[in-house]
Amino acid sequence: MNRIVPFFKKWQNVLKGLLFLSILVLVLMELSRMGKTISPAAVGQILRRLSFLQVASLFLCGLLSVSPMMLYDYVLTKELQKQIRPGKLIENSWTINSLNNLIGFAGLVDVGLRYSYFSEKDREGETMKGISRVIPYFMSGLSVYSFLSLFLVIFAPGNRVLYPYLIVLLLASLILPALLFVSSRKKISFFGNLHAHRVRALICASLLDWGCVTLFFFSIGRILGYPVSILNIAPLFLISICIGMVSMIPGSLGSFDLMMISGLLHFSINQNEAASWLLLFRIFYYIIPFFIGLIFFLKSMGKQINDKFQGLPQKMAALLGQGISH
């Protein structure tokens, strides 16, 4: 780590440029993939079954279910002792989390954008340490809910089909104890030494985050009129999320979809109904927030390019706009 920090300091501007370029390429690849896997006709057919109020509720609840992730970056800025306007923090955090939800790419978006947005000159090393201390706790809520889901799988009616996946929930439930153990090691500067009140804040934020997304997924099924119980859906959803994460597929959508459809079939939801459920979840939790984040990302990238060339691109665009208007 002592060698990595000086390297980041020396090549900071180049690395930030490469990061933004890499993310832009990943965004284009993701847009291409979405165009091939999502049928506008299928989306329209599902949405026509819903009232305007139901669609509006899904839109609003989808945005609200993504919003708790911004608490992570609020805690991060406190850990870094960085002053940032609330509006700017919301914009940066939404960009990071919405793009990371769909693209991921082994943490490139998650870590890279946080470093780019929150690092300060001559404090790059502290920024990397702060990020490395905070990010692992994003999974703490999943760990707690996985532990609770162990009991749901064992004792709730109808969950016998999930018995083979108890090991998945057990392993996920060990994440938080492992984090607490590592963070208590005073000699570990990059993954430890996080103050207790920061740990509590991150755990609460993560509980809110994972609780909201689980409830949102369940609420989609209810809006579609499917007779499902949260006692069955919650453990299935968490198991599917864990399997999707391990698969390293962007947005966890491939393995997640397969596991969810397989599980929903056992809960009297046919394949077409399950596909509709998952498609709405993908649209309102992943895709719509992603496009909002993409707008913020392009705005930020444009500002960086403009600053790099001392405002010349903005002046040229203004002159071009005047020429077109005349």
Short mmCIF file of C-alpha atoms in Angstrom, two decimals:
data_model
loop_
_atom_site.label_atom_id
_atom_site.label_comp_id
_atom_site.label_asym_id
_atom_site.label_seq_id
_atom_site.Cartn_x
_atom_site.Cartn_y
_atom_site.Cartn_z
CA MET A 1 0.00 0.00 0.00
CA ASN A 2 2.91 2.36 0.72
CA ARG A 3 3.89 2.08 -2.96
CA ILE A 4 0.36 2.44 -4.28
CA VAL A 5 -0.35 5.82 -2.67
CA PRO A 6 2.67 7.65 -4.24
CA PHE A 7 1.72 6.11 -7.58
CA PHE A 8 -1.81 7.55 -7.29
CA LYS A 9 -0.38 10.96 -6.37
CA LYS A 10 1.99 11.02 -9.34
CA TRP A 11 -0.50 9.88 -11.96
CA GLN A 12 -3.73 11.22 -10.42
CA ASN A 13 -4.89 13.30 -13.40
CA VAL A 14 -4.06 10.58 -15.93
CA LEU A 15 -5.80 7.92 -13.84
CA LYS A 16 -8.92 10.07 -13.45
CA GLY A 17 -9.05 10.62 -17.20
CA LEU A 18 -8.66 6.89 -17.86
CA LEU A 19 -11.30 6.15 -15.24
CA PHE A 20 -13.91 8.43 -16.83
CA LEU A 21 -13.07 7.05 -20.28
CA SER A 22 -13.32 3.45 -19.04
CA ILE A 23 -16.67 4.10 -17.37
CA LEU A 24 -17.96 5.80 -20.52
CA VAL A 25 -17.01 2.69 -22.52
CA LEU A 26 -18.73 0.46 -19.94
CA VAL A 27 -21.83 2.66 -20.11
CA LEU A 28 -21.96 2.32 -23.90
CA MET A 29 -21.53 -1.45 -23.60
CA GLU A 30 -24.33 -1.62 -21.03
CA LEU A 31 -26.65 0.47 -23.20
CA SER A 32 -25.96 -1.88 -26.11
CA ARG A 33 -26.66 -4.91 -23.92
CA MET A 34 -29.92 -3.41 -22.64
CA GLY A 35 -31.03 -2.75 -26.19
CA LYS A 36 -30.59 -6.44 -26.99
CA THR A 37 -32.12 -7.92 -23.82
CA ILE A 38 -35.09 -5.63 -23.13
CA SER A 39 -38.01 -5.60 -25.53
CA PRO A 40 -39.90 -2.27 -25.67
CA ALA A 41 -42.98 -4.20 -26.76
CA ALA A 42 -42.80 -6.43 -23.67
CA VAL A 43 -42.32 -3.40 -21.42
CA GLY A 44 -45.29 -1.64 -23.00
CA GLN A 45 -47.47 -4.72 -22.65
CA ILE A 46 -46.74 -4.98 -18.91
CA LEU A 47 -47.16 -1.26 -18.24
CA ARG A 48 -50.53 -1.18 -20.04
CA ARG A 49 -51.85 -3.61 -17.43
CA LEU A 50 -51.12 -1.06 -14.70
CA SER A 51 -52.89 2.18 -13.86
CA PHE A 52 -51.12 5.52 -14.03
CA LEU A 53 -51.07 5.64 -10.21
CA GLN A 54 -49.42 2.21 -10.02
CA VAL A 55 -46.73 3.18 -12.55
CA ALA A 56 -46.12 6.47 -10.73
CA SER A 57 -45.86 4.57 -7.43
CA LEU A 58 -43.29 2.18 -8.92
CA PHE A 59 -41.30 5.11 -10.30
CA LEU A 60 -41.28 6.99 -6.99
CA CYS A 61 -40.66 3.91 -4.83
CA GLY A 62 -37.85 2.80 -7.14
CA LEU A 63 -36.07 6.12 -6.67
CA LEU A 64 -36.68 6.03 -2.92
CA SER A 65 -35.31 2.49 -2.65
CA VAL A 66 -32.03 3.61 -4.26
CA SER A 67 -31.78 6.75 -2.11
CA PRO A 68 -30.49 5.15 1.14
CA MET A 69 -27.22 4.40 -0.66
CA MET A 70 -26.42 8.10 -0.48
CA LEU A 71 -26.01 7.72 3.28
CA TYR A 72 -22.85 5.70 2.63
CA ASP A 73 -21.21 8.67 0.96
CA TYR A 74 -22.43 11.02 3.66
CA VAL A 75 -20.57 8.86 6.21
CA LEU A 76 -17.56 8.69 3.88
CA THR A 77 -17.31 12.48 3.68
CA LYS A 78 -17.44 12.64 7.48
CA GLU A 79 -14.67 10.03 7.67
CA LEU A 80 -12.58 12.04 5.19
CA GLN A 81 -13.48 15.32 6.95
CA LYS A 82 -14.46 16.68 3.55
CA GLN A 83 -16.79 19.66 3.20
CA ILE A 84 -19.23 19.26 0.31
CA ARG A 85 -22.54 20.92 -0.53
CA PRO A 86 -25.58 18.66 0.10
CA GLY A 87 -26.73 19.05 -3.52
CA LYS A 88 -23.31 18.11 -4.86
CA LEU A 89 -23.09 15.14 -2.48
CA ILE A 90 -26.49 13.87 -3.64
CA GLU A 91 -25.50 14.26 -7.30
CA ASN A 92 -22.13 12.53 -6.87
CA SER A 93 -23.50 9.76 -4.69
CA TRP A 94 -26.43 9.05 -7.02
CA THR A 95 -23.99 8.81 -9.95
CA ILE A 96 -21.70 6.41 -8.11
CA ASN A 97 -24.39 4.09 -6.79
CA SER A 98 -26.74 4.00 -9.78
CA LEU A 99 -23.91 3.31 -12.23
CA ASN A 100 -22.33 0.76 -9.91
CA ASN A 101 -25.67 -1.04 -9.44
CA LEU A 102 -25.94 -1.78 -13.14
CA ILE A 103 -22.32 -1.84 -14.36
CA GLY A 104 -20.28 -2.83 -11.31
CA PHE A 105 -17.23 -4.22 -13.12
CA ALA A 106 -15.45 -5.66 -10.07
CA GLY A 107 -15.54 -2.41 -8.09
CA LEU A 108 -14.10 -0.13 -10.79
CA VAL A 109 -17.13 2.16 -10.70
CA ASP A 110 -17.65 1.91 -6.94
CA VAL A 111 -14.08 2.65 -5.84
CA GLY A 112 -12.95 4.61 -8.89
CA LEU A 113 -15.73 7.19 -8.90
CA ARG A 114 -15.56 7.66 -5.13
CA TYR A 115 -11.83 8.31 -5.40
CA SER A 116 -12.37 10.69 -8.32
CA TYR A 117 -15.17 12.65 -6.65
CA PHE A 118 -13.93 12.77 -3.07
CA SER A 119 -10.12 12.86 -3.28
CA GLU A 120 -8.30 16.11 -2.61
CA LYS A 121 -4.83 17.23 -3.62
CA ASP A 122 -2.12 15.98 -1.25
CA ARG A 123 -4.67 13.77 0.55
CA GLU A 124 -4.98 10.93 -1.98
CA GLY A 125 -3.65 8.35 0.47
CA GLU A 126 -6.15 9.32 3.15
CA THR A 127 -8.94 9.16 0.58
CA MET A 128 -8.05 5.60 -0.42
CA LYS A 129 -7.81 4.57 3.23
CA GLY A 130 -11.18 6.14 4.00
CA ILE A 131 -12.85 4.44 1.04
CA SER A 132 -11.35 1.07 1.97
CA ARG A 133 -12.59 1.42 5.55
CA VAL A 134 -16.15 2.38 4.56
CA ILE A 135 -17.00 0.27 1.49
CA PRO A 136 -16.95 -3.18 3.18
CA TYR A 137 -19.78 -2.09 5.49
CA PHE A 138 -22.10 -1.62 2.52
CA MET A 139 -22.74 -5.38 2.85
CA SER A 140 -23.47 -5.35 6.57
CA GLY A 141 -27.24 -4.99 6.10
CA LEU A 142 -27.27 -7.93 3.70
CA SER A 143 -25.42 -9.91 6.37
CA VAL A 144 -27.98 -9.12 9.07
CA TYR A 145 -30.98 -9.87 6.85
CA SER A 146 -29.34 -13.10 5.65
CA PHE A 147 -29.01 -14.20 9.28
CA LEU A 148 -32.69 -13.46 9.92
CA SER A 149 -33.62 -15.25 6.69
CA LEU A 150 -32.01 -18.43 7.98
CA PHE A 151 -34.87 -18.65 10.48
CA LEU A 152 -37.46 -17.80 7.82
CA VAL A 153 -36.22 -20.61 5.59
CA ILE A 154 -36.29 -23.11 8.46
CA PHE A 155 -39.53 -22.11 10.18
CA ALA A 156 -41.76 -20.21 7.69
CA PRO A 157 -44.29 -22.33 5.75
CA GLY A 158 -43.44 -23.15 2.14
CA ASN A 159 -39.71 -22.49 2.32
CA ARG A 160 -38.48 -26.09 2.22
CA VAL A 161 -37.51 -25.57 -1.42
CA LEU A 162 -34.87 -23.10 -0.19
CA TYR A 163 -33.16 -25.56 2.18
CA PRO A 164 -30.31 -26.32 -0.27
CA TYR A 165 -29.39 -22.62 -0.20
CA LEU A 166 -29.08 -22.30 3.57
CA ILE A 167 -25.31 -22.35 3.14
CA VAL A 168 -25.56 -19.20 0.99
CA LEU A 169 -27.41 -17.35 3.75
CA LEU A 170 -25.04 -18.70 6.39
CA LEU A 171 -21.95 -17.47 4.54
CA ALA A 172 -23.56 -14.07 3.89
CA SER A 173 -24.49 -13.76 7.57
CA LEU A 174 -20.80 -14.09 8.50
CA ILE A 175 -19.86 -10.92 6.60
CA LEU A 176 -20.66 -8.51 9.43
CA PRO A 177 -18.85 -10.48 12.19
CA ALA A 178 -15.81 -10.71 9.91
CA LEU A 179 -15.93 -6.96 9.25
CA LEU A 180 -16.20 -6.15 12.94
CA PHE A 181 -13.22 -8.39 13.68
CA VAL A 182 -11.05 -6.84 10.96
CA SER A 183 -12.04 -3.29 11.86
CA SER A 184 -11.01 -3.90 15.46
CA ARG A 185 -7.40 -4.57 14.38
CA LYS A 186 -5.59 -1.32 15.16
CA LYS A 187 -2.58 -2.21 13.01
CA ILE A 188 -4.66 -2.40 9.81
CA SER A 189 -4.79 1.13 8.41
CA PHE A 190 -6.66 0.38 5.18
CA PHE A 191 -9.40 -1.91 6.50
CA GLY A 192 -9.51 -1.10 10.19
CA ASN A 193 -9.48 1.77 12.65
CA LEU A 194 -13.03 2.89 11.85
CA HIS A 195 -14.62 4.70 14.79
CA ALA A 196 -17.51 2.91 16.50
CA HIS A 197 -20.04 5.65 15.70
CA ARG A 198 -19.09 5.46 12.00
CA VAL A 199 -19.54 1.68 12.10
CA ARG A 200 -22.99 2.06 13.66
CA ALA A 201 -23.95 4.70 11.09
CA LEU A 202 -22.85 2.48 8.19
CA ILE A 203 -24.66 -0.56 9.56
CA CYS A 204 -27.87 1.48 9.98
CA ALA A 205 -27.49 2.87 6.45
CA SER A 206 -26.95 -0.63 5.06
CA LEU A 207 -29.95 -2.02 6.94
CA LEU A 208 -32.09 0.76 5.46
CA ASP A 209 -30.62 0.18 1.99
CA TRP A 210 -31.15 -3.60 1.87
CA GLY A 211 -34.49 -3.35 3.65
CA CYS A 212 -35.79 -0.84 1.10
CA VAL A 213 -34.72 -2.82 -1.96
CA THR A 214 -36.21 -6.04 -0.53
CA LEU A 215 -39.52 -4.34 0.26
CA PHE A 216 -39.56 -2.67 -3.15
CA PHE A 217 -39.10 -6.00 -4.91
CA PHE A 218 -41.89 -7.51 -2.83
CA SER A 219 -44.19 -4.54 -3.48
CA ILE A 220 -43.84 -5.00 -7.26
CA GLY A 221 -45.29 -8.49 -6.91
CA ARG A 222 -48.18 -7.15 -4.86
CA ILE A 223 -48.89 -4.36 -7.35
CA LEU A 224 -49.02 -6.99 -10.10
CA GLY A 225 -51.59 -8.85 -7.98
CA TYR A 226 -49.54 -11.95 -7.18
CA PRO A 227 -50.53 -13.78 -3.95
CA VAL A 228 -47.08 -13.90 -2.34
CA SER A 229 -45.81 -13.66 1.23
CA ILE A 230 -42.85 -11.55 2.34
CA LEU A 231 -41.80 -14.56 4.45
CA ASN A 232 -41.18 -16.50 1.24
CA ILE A 233 -39.97 -13.72 -1.03
CA ALA A 234 -37.42 -12.09 1.31
CA PRO A 235 -35.15 -15.15 1.74
CA LEU A 236 -35.45 -16.05 -1.96
CA PHE A 237 -34.55 -12.49 -2.94
CA LEU A 238 -31.51 -12.37 -0.64
CA ILE A 239 -30.27 -15.77 -1.81
CA SER A 240 -30.63 -14.65 -5.43
CA ILE A 241 -28.76 -11.40 -4.72
CA CYS A 242 -25.87 -13.31 -3.12
CA ILE A 243 -25.63 -15.75 -6.02
CA GLY A 244 -25.80 -12.87 -8.49
CA MET A 245 -22.96 -11.04 -6.73
CA VAL A 246 -20.71 -14.08 -6.75
CA SER A 247 -21.32 -14.52 -10.48
CA MET A 248 -19.81 -11.02 -11.08
CA ILE A 249 -22.39 -10.36 -13.81
CA PRO A 250 -23.08 -6.60 -14.19
CA GLY A 251 -26.07 -5.66 -12.08
CA SER A 252 -26.24 -9.28 -10.85
CA LEU A 253 -29.06 -9.65 -13.39
CA GLY A 254 -28.18 -12.92 -15.12
CA SER A 255 -27.82 -15.32 -12.19
CA PHE A 256 -30.25 -13.28 -10.11
CA ASP A 257 -32.98 -13.67 -12.75
CA LEU A 258 -32.45 -17.41 -13.10
CA MET A 259 -32.54 -18.02 -9.36
CA MET A 260 -35.58 -15.80 -8.82
CA ILE A 261 -37.60 -17.36 -11.64
CA SER A 262 -36.73 -20.85 -10.40
CA GLY A 263 -37.79 -19.96 -6.86
CA LEU A 264 -40.96 -18.10 -7.85
CA LEU A 265 -42.16 -21.14 -9.82
CA HIS A 266 -42.26 -23.02 -6.51
CA PHE A 267 -44.43 -20.27 -5.00
CA SER A 268 -47.19 -20.66 -7.63
CA ILE A 269 -45.94 -17.85 -9.89
CA ASN A 270 -45.73 -18.97 -13.52
CA GLN A 271 -42.78 -18.14 -15.76
CA ASN A 272 -44.47 -15.24 -17.59
CA GLU A 273 -45.57 -13.67 -14.30
CA ALA A 274 -42.07 -14.06 -12.86
CA ALA A 275 -40.52 -12.51 -15.98
CA SER A 276 -42.90 -9.53 -15.73
CA TRP A 277 -42.04 -9.08 -12.06
CA LEU A 278 -38.29 -9.12 -12.74
CA LEU A 279 -38.58 -6.83 -15.75
CA LEU A 280 -40.38 -4.17 -13.73
CA PHE A 281 -37.78 -4.49 -10.97
CA ARG A 282 -34.99 -4.11 -13.51
CA ILE A 283 -36.62 -1.01 -15.04
CA PHE A 284 -37.55 0.86 -11.87
CA TYR A 285 -34.63 -0.09 -9.61
CA TYR A 286 -31.76 -0.37 -12.08
CA ILE A 287 -32.47 1.33 -15.40
CA ILE A 288 -34.33 4.54 -14.50
CA PRO A 289 -31.89 5.45 -11.68
CA PHE A 290 -29.04 4.51 -14.05
CA PHE A 291 -30.16 7.04 -16.67
CA ILE A 292 -30.50 9.76 -14.03
CA GLY A 293 -26.99 8.91 -12.83
CA LEU A 294 -25.73 8.88 -16.41
CA ILE A 295 -26.92 12.48 -16.86
CA PHE A 296 -25.04 13.48 -13.70
CA PHE A 297 -21.96 11.54 -14.87
CA LEU A 298 -21.87 13.22 -18.29
CA LYS A 299 -22.34 16.60 -16.60
CA SER A 300 -19.40 15.90 -14.29
CA MET A 301 -17.23 14.58 -17.11
CA GLY A 302 -18.03 17.66 -19.21
CA LYS A 303 -17.06 19.94 -16.33
CA GLN A 304 -13.74 18.12 -15.90
CA ILE A 305 -12.97 18.43 -19.62
CA ASN A 306 -13.95 22.11 -19.55
CA ASP A 307 -11.73 22.78 -16.51
CA LYS A 308 -8.85 20.85 -18.08
CA PHE A 309 -8.89 23.11 -21.13
CA GLN A 310 -9.52 26.29 -19.11
CA GLY A 311 -13.13 26.78 -20.20
CA LEU A 312 -12.41 26.60 -23.94
CA PRO A 313 -14.97 23.82 -24.73
CA GLN A 314 -17.77 25.82 -23.03
CA LYS A 315 -16.85 28.97 -24.95
CA MET A 316 -16.74 27.07 -28.26
CA ALA A 317 -20.13 25.48 -27.53
CA ALA A 318 -21.59 28.91 -26.76
CA LEU A 319 -20.22 30.36 -30.01
CA LEU A 320 -21.52 27.36 -31.94
CA GLY A 321 -24.95 27.80 -30.35
CA GLN A 322 -25.03 31.47 -31.33
CA GLY A 323 -24.05 30.58 -34.90
CA ILE A 324 -26.84 28.01 -35.18
CA SER A 325 -29.44 30.41 -33.73
CA HIS A 326 -28.56 32.98 -36.39
#
